[in-house]
Short mmCIF file of C-alpha atoms in Angstrom, two decimals:
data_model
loop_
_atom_site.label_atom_id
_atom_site.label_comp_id
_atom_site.label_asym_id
_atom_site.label_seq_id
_atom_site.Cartn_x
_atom_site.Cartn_y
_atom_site.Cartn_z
CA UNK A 709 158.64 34.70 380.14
CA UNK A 710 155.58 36.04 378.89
CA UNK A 711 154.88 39.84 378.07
CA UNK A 712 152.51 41.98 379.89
CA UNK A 713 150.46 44.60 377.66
CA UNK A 714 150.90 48.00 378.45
CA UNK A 715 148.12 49.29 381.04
CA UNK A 716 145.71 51.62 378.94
CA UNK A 717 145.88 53.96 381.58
CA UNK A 718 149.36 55.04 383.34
CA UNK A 719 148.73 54.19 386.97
CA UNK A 720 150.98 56.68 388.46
CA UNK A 721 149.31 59.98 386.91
CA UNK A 722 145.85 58.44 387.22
CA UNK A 723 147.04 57.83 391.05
CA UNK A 724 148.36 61.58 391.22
CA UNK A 725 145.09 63.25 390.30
CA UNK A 726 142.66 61.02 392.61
CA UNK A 727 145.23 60.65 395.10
CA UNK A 728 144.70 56.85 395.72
CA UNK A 729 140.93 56.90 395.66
CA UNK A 730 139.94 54.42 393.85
CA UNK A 731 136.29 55.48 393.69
CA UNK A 732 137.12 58.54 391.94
CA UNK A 733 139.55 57.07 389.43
CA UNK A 734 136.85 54.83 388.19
CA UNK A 735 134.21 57.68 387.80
CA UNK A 736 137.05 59.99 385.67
CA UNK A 737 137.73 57.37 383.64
CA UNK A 738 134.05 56.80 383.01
CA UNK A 739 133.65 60.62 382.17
CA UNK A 740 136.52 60.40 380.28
CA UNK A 741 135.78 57.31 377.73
CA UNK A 742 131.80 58.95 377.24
CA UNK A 743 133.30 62.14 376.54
CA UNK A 744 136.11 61.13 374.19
CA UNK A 745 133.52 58.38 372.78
CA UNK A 746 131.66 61.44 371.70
CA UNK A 747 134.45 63.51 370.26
CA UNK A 748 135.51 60.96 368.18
CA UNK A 749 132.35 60.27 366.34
CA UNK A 750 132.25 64.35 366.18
CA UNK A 751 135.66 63.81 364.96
CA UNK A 752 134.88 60.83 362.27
CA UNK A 753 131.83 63.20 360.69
CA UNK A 754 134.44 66.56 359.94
CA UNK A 755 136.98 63.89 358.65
CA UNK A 756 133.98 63.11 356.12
CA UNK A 757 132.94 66.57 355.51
CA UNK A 758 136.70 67.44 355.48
CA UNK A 759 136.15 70.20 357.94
CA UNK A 760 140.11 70.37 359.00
CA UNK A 761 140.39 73.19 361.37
CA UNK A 762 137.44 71.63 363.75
CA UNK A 763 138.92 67.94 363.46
CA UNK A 764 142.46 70.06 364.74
CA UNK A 765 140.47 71.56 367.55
CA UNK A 766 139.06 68.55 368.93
CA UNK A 767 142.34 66.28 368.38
CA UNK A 768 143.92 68.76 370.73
CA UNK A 769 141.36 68.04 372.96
CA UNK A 770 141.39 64.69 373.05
CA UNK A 771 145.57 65.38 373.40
CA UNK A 772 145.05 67.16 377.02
CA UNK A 773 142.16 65.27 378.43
CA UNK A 774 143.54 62.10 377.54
CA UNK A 775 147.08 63.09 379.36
CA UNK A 776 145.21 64.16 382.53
CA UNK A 777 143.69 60.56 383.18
CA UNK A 778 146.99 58.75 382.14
CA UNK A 779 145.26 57.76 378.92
CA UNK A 780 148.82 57.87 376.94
CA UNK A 781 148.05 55.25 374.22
CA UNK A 782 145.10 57.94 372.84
CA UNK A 783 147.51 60.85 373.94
CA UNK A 784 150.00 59.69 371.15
CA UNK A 785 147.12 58.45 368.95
CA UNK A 786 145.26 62.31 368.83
CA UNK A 787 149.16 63.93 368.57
CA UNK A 788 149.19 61.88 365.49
CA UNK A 789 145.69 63.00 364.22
CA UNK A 790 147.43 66.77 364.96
CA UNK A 791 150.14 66.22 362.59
CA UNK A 792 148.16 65.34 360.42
CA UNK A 793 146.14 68.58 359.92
CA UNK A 794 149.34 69.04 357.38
CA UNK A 795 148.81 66.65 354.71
CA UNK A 796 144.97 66.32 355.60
CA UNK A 797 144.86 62.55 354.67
CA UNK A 798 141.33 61.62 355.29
CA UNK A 799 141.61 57.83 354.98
CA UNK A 800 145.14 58.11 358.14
CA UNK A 801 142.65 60.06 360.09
CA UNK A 802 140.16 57.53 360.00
CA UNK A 803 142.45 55.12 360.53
CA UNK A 804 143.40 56.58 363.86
CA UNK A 805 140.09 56.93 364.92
CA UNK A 806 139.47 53.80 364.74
CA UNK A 807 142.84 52.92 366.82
CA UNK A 808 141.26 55.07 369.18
CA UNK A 809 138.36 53.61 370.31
CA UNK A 810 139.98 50.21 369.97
CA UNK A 811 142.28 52.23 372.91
CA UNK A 812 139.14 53.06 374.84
CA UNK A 813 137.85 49.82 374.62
CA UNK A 814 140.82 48.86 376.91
CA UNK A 815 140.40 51.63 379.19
CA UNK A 816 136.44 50.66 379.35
CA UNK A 817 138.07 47.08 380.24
CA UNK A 818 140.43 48.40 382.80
CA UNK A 819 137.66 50.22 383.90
CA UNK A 820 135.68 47.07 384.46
CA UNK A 821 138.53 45.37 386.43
CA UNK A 822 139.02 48.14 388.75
CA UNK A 823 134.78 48.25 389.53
CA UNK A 824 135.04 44.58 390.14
CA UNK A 825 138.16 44.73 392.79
CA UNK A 826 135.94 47.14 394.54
CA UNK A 827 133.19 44.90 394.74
CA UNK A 828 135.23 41.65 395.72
#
């Protein structure tokens, strides 16, 4: 028996919000990965300039936006970044950054797979 990976995106909230339109999920979760794209190069820069309370701002950001579109993989990635605002270790922050866009590389892939059942 093989094992499926984990959907980057939680069907069932994703489902909730759009209400089954399929159309709409697709364009959220394109909003979604150029916005959080953004943030996290914002994100990467303050880790550099070690600019703490911003990098806290936008991880909580990242937190609620990515929960909304069923992104839980980043959810749990920018909670971590959160904690972190504690012990302010650059090089874990970076670290996670780079976990999440590997995450929204999936979601950019799931993305693709959902255009292209449209269009079949």
């Amino acid at each position: 028996m093989t094992h499926q990976p984990e959907s980057p995106v939680n069907l069932e909230q994703l489902h909730q919000i759009s209400e089954g339109d399929i159309e709409f999920e697709i364009e959220v979760l394109q909003v979604y990965v150029e916005d959080i794209s953004q943030r996290l190069d914002k994100i990467r820069a303050e880790i550099i300039g070690n600019k703490w309370s911003q990098i806290m701002g936008e991880a909580h950001h990242l937190k609620g936006a990515s929960s909304n579109v069923g992104a839980f993989q980043v959810q749990t990635l920018a909670l971590q970044l959160e904690v972190l605002n504690q012990s302010q270790d650059s090089e874990k922050a970076l670290g996670l950054i780079d976990e999440m866009f590997l995450r929204l590389k999936e979601v950019e892939l799931f993305i693709a797979e959902k255009s292209a059942t449209l269009s079949s």
